[in-house]
Amino acid sequence: MLKIAAILVIVCVLFRWALGKWPWDLAKGPTTRSQAVFKARKLLGVRANATHDEISAAHKRLIAMVHPDKGGTSEQVHEANAARDLLFDELPDPVSHKSDDDGAPRE
């Protein structure tokens, strides 16, 4: 019995080392946030590595179709805005280079 427990522990550690996750993590489904991001990408029609400009352009296209003046609803506009904001939050932060007025970097 002790041998089986030791083998299971070793297998779990090797699994974690190889895949970066514990075996029981695979039994869990995707997180709620990842599901929301997937839905937002699908709504806006952008790929997973879309840039800020691509997200903005897709949002503008969608708003042009779902705006209440075009026969859409305010709920659809709110969904489009929420999708855009969520995808903007998922983008990596740009590296900020602060500089003085003369162009020299600050320390």
Backbone as ProteinMPNN parsed JSONL, in Angstrom:
{"seq_chain_A": "MLKIAAILVIVCVLFRWALGKWPWDLAKGPTTRSQAVFKARKLLGVRANATHDEISAAHKRLIAMVHPDKGGTSEQVHEANAARDLLFDELPDPVSHKSDDDGAPRE", "coords_chain_A": {"N_chain_A": [[0.82, -1.182, 0.0], [1.958, 1.213, 0.748], [3.836, 1.476, -1.244], [2.247, 1.955, -3.49], [1.135, 4.434, -2.835], [3.471, 5.99, -2.782], [4.268, 5.787, -5.456], [2.1, 7.081, -6.704], [2.435, 9.686, -5.707], [4.911, 10.354, -6.848], [4.239, 10.192, -9.577], [2.363, 12.263, -9.714], [3.977, 14.492, -9.09], [5.812, 14.404, -11.233], [4.015, 14.826, -13.33], [3.174, 17.427, -12.737], [5.609, 18.739, -13.07], [6.116, 18.301, -15.792], [3.845, 19.306, -17.205], [3.072, 21.597, -15.89], [0.819, 21.75, -14.353], [-1.25, 20.368, -11.808], [-2.489, 17.014, -11.728], [-5.217, 16.902, -10.965], [-6.082, 19.407, -11.589], [-6.782, 19.365, -14.221], [-9.267, 18.251, -14.244], [-10.956, 20.256, -13.545], [-13.023, 22.665, -15.075], [-12.764, 25.293, -17.583], [-11.965, 28.591, -16.345], [-14.245, 31.097, -15.14], [-13.602, 33.652, -16.003], [-11.968, 33.137, -18.233], [-13.843, 31.982, -19.875], [-15.521, 34.174, -20.262], [-13.811, 35.893, -21.625], [-13.399, 34.414, -23.952], [-16.009, 34.457, -24.988], [-16.274, 37.212, -25.406], [-14.31, 37.666, -27.368], [-15.428, 36.163, -29.411], [-17.836, 37.535, -29.825], [-16.925, 40.04, -30.724], [-15.46, 39.176, -32.837], [-12.675, 38.773, -33.037], [-9.272, 37.565, -33.016], [-7.309, 35.536, -30.728], [-4.873, 36.804, -30.119], [-5.282, 39.502, -30.621], [-4.662, 42.953, -31.325], [-4.714, 46.198, -29.674], [-5.676, 48.092, -31.506], [-6.999, 46.431, -33.36], [-9.033, 45.368, -31.789], [-10.421, 47.71, -31.165], [-11.28, 48.515, -33.73], [-12.927, 46.344, -34.437], [-14.865, 46.615, -32.473], [-15.997, 49.088, -33.183], [-17.114, 48.408, -35.658], [-19.038, 46.536, -34.833], [-20.657, 48.101, -33.139], [-21.701, 49.857, -35.008], [-23.504, 48.187, -36.24], [-25.257, 47.292, -34.211], [-26.307, 49.488, -32.96], [-28.911, 51.434, -31.451], [-30.101, 53.265, -33.242], [-29.808, 51.972, -35.598], [-31.465, 49.838, -35.484], [-30.796, 48.105, -33.493], [-30.385, 47.272, -29.979], [-30.089, 48.939, -26.777], [-29.05, 47.21, -24.947], [-27.498, 45.46, -26.478], [-25.517, 47.213, -27.258], [-24.35, 47.755, -24.779], [-23.347, 45.191, -24.201], [-21.435, 44.951, -26.238], [-19.696, 47.013, -25.527], [-18.857, 46.094, -23.011], [-17.547, 43.754, -23.783], [-15.449, 44.819, -25.305], [-14.093, 46.304, -23.298], [-13.334, 44.24, -21.547], [-11.573, 42.753, -23.159], [-9.63, 44.695, -23.6], [-8.635, 44.864, -21.007], [-7.357, 42.432, -20.861], [-5.14, 42.729, -22.435], [-1.561, 42.941, -22.579], [0.225, 45.149, -20.398], [1.401, 48.193, -21.708], [4.826, 49.136, -21.974], [5.878, 51.797, -20.157], [7.619, 54.673, -20.94], [8.849, 57.132, -19.343], [9.737, 60.51, -19.715], [11.71, 63.531, -19.424], [11.028, 66.974, -20.303], [12.975, 67.568, -22.145], [13.451, 65.235, -23.444], [15.137, 63.402, -22.33], [15.495, 60.364, -20.538], [13.833, 59.738, -17.409], [15.047, 59.15, -14.091]], "CA_chain_A": [[0.0, 0.0, 0.0], [2.868, 2.353, 0.814], [4.458, 1.596, -2.561], [1.275, 2.574, -4.392], [1.06, 5.848, -2.459], [4.71, 6.626, -3.22], [4.218, 5.867, -6.918], [1.136, 8.135, -7.038], [3.065, 10.975, -5.409], [5.935, 10.577, -7.873], [3.543, 10.46, -10.838], [1.788, 13.61, -9.618], [5.066, 15.473, -9.168], [6.294, 14.404, -12.613], [2.962, 15.449, -14.126], [3.283, 18.866, -12.455], [6.858, 19.21, -13.66], [6.038, 18.236, -17.248], [2.762, 20.099, -17.777], [2.856, 22.827, -15.148], [-0.449, 21.664, -13.64], [-1.487, 19.135, -11.085], [-3.44, 16.183, -12.469], [-6.61, 17.215, -10.614], [-6.445, 20.679, -12.218], [-7.372, 19.077, -15.527], [-10.676, 17.895, -14.04], [-11.698, 21.506, -13.458], [-13.295, 23.29, -16.363], [-12.146, 26.605, -17.73], [-12.433, 29.57, -15.378], [-15.31, 31.985, -15.596], [-12.996, 34.763, -16.739], [-11.537, 32.678, -19.551], [-15.064, 31.814, -20.662], [-15.994, 35.509, -20.629], [-12.893, 36.406, -22.646], [-13.722, 33.684, -25.177], [-17.282, 34.988, -25.488], [-16.022, 38.573, -25.886], [-13.602, 37.548, -28.653], [-16.388, 35.663, -30.388], [-18.777, 38.612, -30.109], [-16.261, 41.063, -31.533], [-14.877, 38.547, -34.019], [-11.227, 38.975, -33.082], [-8.497, 36.388, -32.64], [-6.819, 35.546, -29.352], [-3.761, 37.735, -29.922], [-5.646, 40.766, -31.269], [-4.061, 44.156, -30.763], [-5.627, 47.242, -29.224], [-6.309, 48.678, -32.692], [-7.924, 45.454, -33.932], [-10.197, 45.305, -30.902], [-11.163, 48.965, -31.355], [-11.933, 48.481, -35.045], [-14.008, 45.367, -34.374], [-15.902, 47.212, -31.635], [-16.674, 50.116, -33.981], [-17.955, 47.718, -36.647], [-20.176, 45.94, -34.148], [-21.528, 49.185, -32.678], [-22.405, 50.375, -36.18], [-24.592, 47.262, -36.575], [-26.207, 47.065, -33.122], [-26.742, 50.752, -32.366], [-30.368, 51.573, -31.498], [-30.51, 53.989, -34.44], [-29.731, 51.029, -36.719], [-32.364, 48.72, -35.23], [-30.317, 47.297, -32.38], [-30.87, 47.67, -28.663], [-29.049, 49.467, -25.892], [-28.423, 46.051, -24.308], [-26.454, 44.983, -27.381], [-24.425, 48.182, -27.178], [-23.681, 47.513, -23.501], [-22.583, 43.944, -24.34], [-20.274, 45.243, -27.082], [-18.776, 47.82, -24.722], [-18.284, 45.234, -21.981], [-16.6, 42.859, -24.458], [-14.269, 45.624, -25.626], [-13.369, 46.618, -22.065], [-12.729, 43.017, -21.035], [-10.417, 42.422, -23.993], [-8.592, 45.69, -23.308], [-8.032, 44.477, -19.726], [-6.533, 41.248, -21.078], [-3.916, 43.078, -23.162], [-0.415, 43.22, -21.7], [0.445, 46.578, -20.167], [2.513, 48.734, -22.488], [5.945, 49.624, -21.172], [5.856, 53.256, -20.191], [8.926, 55.318, -20.908], [8.645, 58.523, -18.953], [10.913, 61.33, -20.003], [11.586, 64.95, -19.128], [10.651, 67.774, -21.464], [14.053, 67.602, -23.13], [13.55, 63.942, -24.097], [16.022, 62.505, -21.593], [14.725, 59.507, -19.635], [13.896, 60.033, -15.969], [15.587, 58.081, -13.241]], "C_chain_A": [[0.867, 1.249, 0.0], [3.553, 2.575, -0.531], [3.524, 2.297, -3.542], [1.167, 4.067, -4.105], [2.31, 6.592, -2.94], [4.733, 6.793, -4.742], [3.257, 6.969, -7.355], [1.725, 9.527, -6.795], [4.103, 11.312, -6.477], [5.29, 10.913, -9.211], [2.96, 11.874, -10.827], [2.857, 14.688, -9.741], [5.622, 15.542, -10.591], [5.278, 15.068, -13.556], [3.032, 16.968, -13.972], [4.522, 19.44, -13.123], [6.744, 19.283, -15.179], [5.008, 19.202, -17.828], [2.484, 21.411, -17.057], [1.535, 22.864, -14.393], [-0.497, 20.356, -12.883], [-2.514, 18.321, -11.845], [-4.904, 16.545, -12.18], [-7.039, 18.576, -11.159], [-7.097, 20.464, -13.577], [-8.851, 18.717, -15.412], [-11.546, 19.144, -13.944], [-11.909, 22.047, -14.867], [-12.586, 24.633, -16.469], [-12.741, 27.59, -16.721], [-13.508, 30.456, -15.989], [-14.741, 33.128, -16.419], [-12.563, 34.313, -18.13], [-12.739, 32.425, -20.454], [-15.595, 33.163, -21.135], [-15.113, 36.111, -21.718], [-13.168, 35.718, -23.976], [-14.997, 34.234, -25.816], [-17.094, 36.399, -26.055], [-15.297, 38.554, -27.232], [-14.558, 37.097, -29.757], [-17.37, 36.762, -30.79], [-18.169, 39.664, -31.018], [-15.627, 40.481, -32.794], [-13.391, 38.798, -34.165], [-10.527, 37.709, -32.624], [-7.9, 36.575, -31.247], [-5.698, 36.561, -29.12], [-4.019, 39.072, -30.622], [-5.018, 41.948, -30.548], [-5.146, 45.138, -30.337], [-6.383, 47.83, -30.42], [-7.312, 47.721, -33.332], [-9.196, 45.329, -33.096], [-11.063, 46.552, -31.089], [-11.918, 48.963, -32.678], [-13.106, 47.51, -35.05], [-15.176, 45.915, -33.553], [-16.689, 48.257, -32.431], [-17.585, 49.484, -35.026], [-19.212, 47.145, -35.999], [-21.157, 47.013, -33.681], [-22.32, 49.758, -33.845], [-23.587, 49.478, -36.549], [-25.66, 47.187, -35.479], [-26.691, 48.347, -32.46], [-28.26, 50.862, -32.47], [-30.88, 52.348, -32.716], [-30.517, 53.091, -35.674], [-30.608, 49.799, -36.499], [-31.915, 47.8, -34.117], [-30.916, 47.776, -31.07], [-29.726, 48.22, -27.834], [-28.343, 48.324, -25.155], [-27.29, 45.502, -25.179], [-25.249, 45.926, -27.357], [-23.642, 47.975, -25.883], [-22.843, 46.232, -23.55], [-21.315, 44.174, -25.161], [-19.24, 46.043, -26.302], [-18.099, 46.98, -23.647], [-17.255, 44.285, -22.59], [-15.315, 43.605, -24.785], [-13.441, 45.89, -24.377], [-12.673, 45.391, -21.489], [-11.487, 42.641, -21.84], [-9.294, 43.431, -23.818], [-7.881, 45.344, -22.006], [-7.1, 43.279, -19.876], [-5.228, 41.551, -21.805], [-2.777, 43.291, -22.184], [-0.226, 44.726, -21.569], [1.596, 47.062, -21.025], [3.592, 49.258, -21.548], [5.964, 51.131, -21.291], [7.28, 53.781, -20.043], [8.694, 56.781, -20.612], [9.918, 59.297, -19.244], [10.632, 62.754, -19.598], [11.202, 65.679, -20.414], [11.732, 67.779, -22.538], [14.275, 66.239, -23.807], [14.447, 62.964, -23.373], [15.184, 61.645, -20.642], [14.897, 59.907, -18.187], [14.499, 58.85, -15.234], [14.864, 58.035, -11.947]], "O_chain_A": [[0.548, 2.231, -0.67], [3.82, 3.712, -0.919], [3.96, 3.135, -4.332], [1.114, 4.875, -5.032], [2.207, 7.708, -3.451], [5.169, 7.826, -5.25], [3.565, 7.717, -8.283], [1.525, 10.437, -7.599], [4.156, 12.446, -6.954], [5.744, 11.821, -9.907], [3.057, 12.596, -11.82], [2.654, 15.69, -10.428], [5.876, 16.634, -11.098], [5.663, 15.791, -14.475], [2.959, 17.704, -14.956], [4.468, 20.533, -13.686], [7.231, 20.237, -15.787], [5.274, 19.85, -18.84], [1.736, 22.248, -17.562], [1.167, 23.904, -13.847], [0.131, 19.369, -13.266], [-3.344, 18.896, -12.549], [-5.738, 16.492, -13.084], [-8.233, 18.875, -11.192], [-7.881, 21.298, -14.029], [-9.603, 18.863, -16.375], [-12.742, 19.091, -14.23], [-11.053, 21.892, -15.737], [-11.891, 25.052, -15.543], [-13.886, 27.435, -16.297], [-13.647, 30.541, -17.209], [-15.332, 33.529, -17.421], [-12.772, 35.035, -19.105], [-12.661, 32.631, -21.665], [-16.063, 33.289, -22.267], [-15.614, 36.766, -22.632], [-13.169, 36.37, -25.02], [-15.056, 34.448, -27.026], [-17.694, 36.74, -27.075], [-15.625, 39.328, -28.13], [-14.502, 37.586, -30.885], [-17.696, 36.901, -31.969], [-18.807, 40.126, -31.964], [-15.294, 41.223, -33.718], [-12.894, 39.01, -35.272], [-11.115, 36.88, -31.929], [-7.985, 37.657, -30.666], [-5.592, 37.119, -28.028], [-3.097, 39.696, -31.147], [-4.862, 41.943, -29.326], [-6.331, 44.936, -30.602], [-7.593, 48.04, -30.349], [-8.366, 48.154, -33.798], [-10.295, 45.2, -33.635], [-12.288, 46.459, -31.163], [-13.078, 49.371, -32.729], [-14.163, 47.815, -35.603], [-16.338, 45.704, -33.9], [-17.917, 48.298, -32.355], [-18.695, 49.962, -35.258], [-20.31, 47.253, -36.546], [-22.368, 46.841, -33.818], [-23.489, 50.109, -33.686], [-24.571, 49.959, -37.111], [-26.843, 47.034, -35.784], [-27.428, 48.281, -31.477], [-28.841, 50.432, -33.466], [-31.997, 52.098, -33.172], [-31.157, 53.411, -36.676], [-30.507, 48.824, -37.245], [-32.586, 46.811, -33.825], [-31.841, 48.588, -31.058], [-28.553, 48.001, -28.138], [-27.177, 48.451, -24.783], [-26.24, 45.122, -24.663], [-24.103, 45.483, -27.429], [-22.411, 48.015, -25.887], [-21.745, 46.194, -22.995], [-20.25, 43.658, -24.824], [-18.042, 45.78, -26.405], [-16.903, 47.134, -23.398], [-16.21, 44.035, -21.989], [-14.219, 43.087, -24.57], [-12.221, 45.722, -24.393], [-11.548, 45.487, -20.998], [-10.467, 42.254, -21.27], [-8.122, 43.062, -23.88], [-6.665, 45.507, -21.901], [-6.156, 43.129, -19.101], [-4.31, 40.731, -21.799], [-2.999, 43.771, -21.072], [-0.482, 45.481, -22.507], [2.649, 46.426, -21.074], [3.299, 49.76, -20.463], [6.056, 51.678, -22.39], [8.027, 53.384, -19.149], [8.384, 57.572, -21.503], [11.028, 58.802, -19.044], [9.478, 63.154, -19.442], [11.07, 65.068, -21.475], [11.433, 67.974, -23.716], [15.171, 66.097, -24.64], [14.517, 61.798, -23.761], [14.258, 62.152, -20.008], [15.967, 60.36, -17.779], [14.46, 57.711, -15.699], [15.174, 57.201, -11.096]]}, "name": "protein", "num_of_chains": 1, "seq": "MLKIAAILVIVCVLFRWALGKWPWDLAKGPTTRSQAVFKARKLLGVRANATHDEISAAHKRLIAMVHPDKGGTSEQVHEANAARDLLFDELPDPVSHKSDDDGAPRE"}
